[in-house]
Amino acid sequence: MTQYADLSDVPRNKRGSIRRVRKLSNLLDEAFRVPGTNFRFGLDPVMGILPVGGDVASALISLYIVFEGYLMGVPRHTLARMLVNILIDTFGGSVPLLGSLFDAGWKANVRNRKLLEKRVENV
């Protein structure tokens, strides 16, 4: 399932959660496009410019996607993978200046959205 896919395959009671996760992952990882390219970034690398606090705040917001997955009954091993993605994003993003570039490329929230959507299709 892609971000723009029809939600008809998703159980009705989970569609709202998927919509919220898509909006948040888009805002954090893909909200803006670099002019003249297909490269997209979101608020996550922008927040990462603030030393330590920006990465911590971003990680806390990213945990919402994991929480939605938990509420939807996603298996624990998938939730663990999602948490690892957030940890990699947080620690990789904590490197001054280069961390924001890492955040822009790693896109933990998009990764977690894809994991979540794949598991919801199979639940």
mmCIF file of C-alpha atoms in Angstrom:
data_model
loop_
_atom_site.group_PDB
_atom_site.id
_atom_site.type_symbol
_atom_site.label_atom_id
_atom_site.label_comp_id
_atom_site.label_asym_id
_atom_site.label_seq_id
_atom_site.Cartn_x
_atom_site.Cartn_y
_atom_site.Cartn_z
ATOM 1 C CA MET A 1 0.000 0.000 0.000
ATOM 2 C CA THR A 2 1.372 3.406 -0.894
ATOM 3 C CA GLN A 3 0.604 6.743 0.650
ATOM 4 C CA TYR A 4 -1.910 7.554 -2.080
ATOM 5 C CA ALA A 5 -3.527 4.129 -2.235
ATOM 6 C CA ASP A 6 -7.218 3.686 -1.708
ATOM 7 C CA LEU A 7 -8.077 2.800 1.882
ATOM 8 C CA SER A 8 -10.789 0.332 0.863
ATOM 9 C CA ASP A 9 -8.477 -2.603 1.736
ATOM 10 C CA VAL A 10 -7.978 -1.251 5.262
ATOM 11 C CA PRO A 11 -10.552 -2.225 7.890
ATOM 12 C CA ARG A 12 -12.976 0.659 8.430
ATOM 13 C CA ASN A 13 -12.032 1.066 12.110
ATOM 14 C CA LYS A 14 -8.349 1.604 11.166
ATOM 15 C CA ARG A 15 -8.759 4.085 8.314
ATOM 16 C CA GLY A 16 -8.678 7.155 10.556
ATOM 17 C CA SER A 17 -5.455 5.969 12.164
ATOM 18 C CA ILE A 18 -3.839 5.364 8.773
ATOM 19 C CA ARG A 19 -4.869 8.850 7.609
ATOM 20 C CA ARG A 20 -3.350 10.434 10.737
ATOM 21 C CA VAL A 21 -0.120 8.444 10.349
ATOM 22 C CA ARG A 22 0.140 9.455 6.687
ATOM 23 C CA LYS A 23 -0.335 13.141 7.506
ATOM 24 C CA LEU A 24 2.233 13.065 10.290
ATOM 25 C CA SER A 25 4.856 11.122 8.325
ATOM 26 C CA ASN A 26 4.370 13.488 5.389
ATOM 27 C CA LEU A 27 4.728 16.563 7.619
ATOM 28 C CA LEU A 28 7.877 15.241 9.278
ATOM 29 C CA ASP A 29 9.621 13.702 6.258
ATOM 30 C CA GLU A 30 8.149 14.847 2.922
ATOM 31 C CA ALA A 31 6.282 18.146 3.287
ATOM 32 C CA PHE A 32 8.657 20.237 1.171
ATOM 33 C CA ARG A 33 10.361 19.649 -2.166
ATOM 34 C CA VAL A 34 13.746 21.086 -3.099
ATOM 35 C CA PRO A 35 13.013 23.181 -6.217
ATOM 36 C CA GLY A 36 14.182 21.588 -9.437
ATOM 37 C CA THR A 37 14.554 18.142 -7.854
ATOM 38 C CA ASN A 38 12.420 15.279 -6.627
ATOM 39 C CA PHE A 39 14.087 15.415 -3.194
ATOM 40 C CA ARG A 40 11.611 15.953 -0.390
ATOM 41 C CA PHE A 41 12.136 16.745 3.286
ATOM 42 C CA GLY A 42 9.948 17.666 6.201
ATOM 43 C CA LEU A 43 10.064 19.267 9.615
ATOM 44 C CA ASP A 44 12.209 16.515 11.150
ATOM 45 C CA PRO A 45 15.534 17.732 9.713
ATOM 46 C CA VAL A 46 14.505 21.349 10.307
ATOM 47 C CA MET A 47 13.786 20.614 13.972
ATOM 48 C CA GLY A 48 17.117 18.790 14.135
ATOM 49 C CA ILE A 49 18.931 22.076 13.624
ATOM 50 C CA LEU A 50 18.206 22.829 17.283
ATOM 51 C CA PRO A 51 20.955 21.060 19.266
ATOM 52 C CA VAL A 52 19.711 17.940 21.119
ATOM 53 C CA GLY A 53 16.266 19.362 21.911
ATOM 54 C CA GLY A 54 15.118 19.317 18.291
ATOM 55 C CA ASP A 55 16.025 15.659 17.820
ATOM 56 C CA VAL A 56 14.405 14.682 21.106
ATOM 57 C CA ALA A 57 11.221 16.584 20.234
ATOM 58 C CA SER A 58 11.151 14.979 16.805
ATOM 59 C CA ALA A 59 11.602 11.510 18.333
ATOM 60 C CA LEU A 60 8.734 12.105 20.754
ATOM 61 C CA ILE A 61 6.458 13.149 17.901
ATOM 62 C CA SER A 62 7.590 10.129 15.870
ATOM 63 C CA LEU A 63 6.548 7.835 18.709
ATOM 64 C CA TYR A 64 2.945 8.715 17.889
ATOM 65 C CA ILE A 65 3.163 6.535 14.768
ATOM 66 C CA VAL A 66 4.366 3.625 16.901
ATOM 67 C CA PHE A 67 1.525 4.261 19.345
ATOM 68 C CA GLU A 68 -1.021 4.155 16.516
ATOM 69 C CA GLY A 69 0.512 0.862 15.412
ATOM 70 C CA TYR A 70 0.174 -0.502 18.935
ATOM 71 C CA LEU A 71 -3.482 0.531 19.062
ATOM 72 C CA MET A 72 -4.110 -1.162 15.705
ATOM 73 C CA GLY A 73 -2.648 -4.444 16.922
ATOM 74 C CA VAL A 74 0.551 -4.439 14.890
ATOM 75 C CA PRO A 75 2.866 -7.300 16.002
ATOM 76 C CA ARG A 76 5.514 -6.513 18.588
ATOM 77 C CA HIS A 77 8.430 -7.291 16.264
ATOM 78 C CA THR A 78 7.135 -4.640 13.836
ATOM 79 C CA LEU A 79 6.753 -2.130 16.668
ATOM 80 C CA ALA A 80 10.343 -2.930 17.700
ATOM 81 C CA ARG A 81 11.583 -2.266 14.144
ATOM 82 C CA MET A 82 9.723 1.036 14.193
ATOM 83 C CA LEU A 83 11.397 1.989 17.481
ATOM 84 C CA VAL A 84 14.821 1.097 16.051
ATOM 85 C CA ASN A 85 14.124 3.395 13.076
ATOM 86 C CA ILE A 86 13.354 6.229 15.499
ATOM 87 C CA LEU A 87 16.514 5.535 17.525
ATOM 88 C CA ILE A 88 18.665 5.543 14.394
ATOM 89 C CA ASP A 89 17.019 8.788 13.303
ATOM 90 C CA THR A 90 17.513 10.394 16.715
ATOM 91 C CA PHE A 91 21.148 9.425 17.171
ATOM 92 C CA GLY A 92 22.096 9.976 13.539
ATOM 93 C CA GLY A 93 20.366 13.330 13.622
ATOM 94 C CA SER A 94 22.162 14.439 16.780
ATOM 95 C CA VAL A 95 25.449 15.005 14.920
ATOM 96 C CA PRO A 96 25.766 18.778 14.472
ATOM 97 C CA LEU A 97 24.885 19.971 10.945
ATOM 98 C CA LEU A 98 25.428 16.595 9.265
ATOM 99 C CA GLY A 99 22.637 15.196 11.419
ATOM 100 C CA SER A 100 20.031 17.278 9.626
ATOM 101 C CA LEU A 101 21.242 15.909 6.298
ATOM 102 C CA PHE A 102 21.023 12.409 7.748
ATOM 103 C CA ASP A 103 17.459 13.096 8.954
ATOM 104 C CA ALA A 104 16.471 14.340 5.517
ATOM 105 C CA GLY A 105 17.711 11.124 3.919
ATOM 106 C CA TRP A 106 16.797 8.500 6.519
ATOM 107 C CA LYS A 107 13.080 9.411 6.763
ATOM 108 C CA ALA A 108 12.251 7.217 9.758
ATOM 109 C CA ASN A 109 8.610 8.281 9.748
ATOM 110 C CA VAL A 110 8.058 7.238 6.136
ATOM 111 C CA ARG A 111 9.786 3.922 6.888
ATOM 112 C CA ASN A 112 7.549 3.419 9.902
ATOM 113 C CA ARG A 113 4.426 4.346 7.957
ATOM 114 C CA LYS A 114 5.278 1.747 5.327
ATOM 115 C CA LEU A 115 5.909 -0.921 7.968
ATOM 116 C CA LEU A 116 2.622 -0.055 9.633
ATOM 117 C CA GLU A 117 0.626 -0.092 6.413
ATOM 118 C CA LYS A 118 2.107 -3.424 5.368
ATOM 119 C CA ARG A 119 1.174 -4.995 8.697
ATOM 120 C CA VAL A 120 -2.336 -3.486 8.781
ATOM 121 C CA GLU A 121 -3.035 -5.095 5.400
ATOM 122 C CA ASN A 122 -2.113 -8.457 6.938
ATOM 123 C CA VAL A 123 -3.908 -8.041 10.308
#
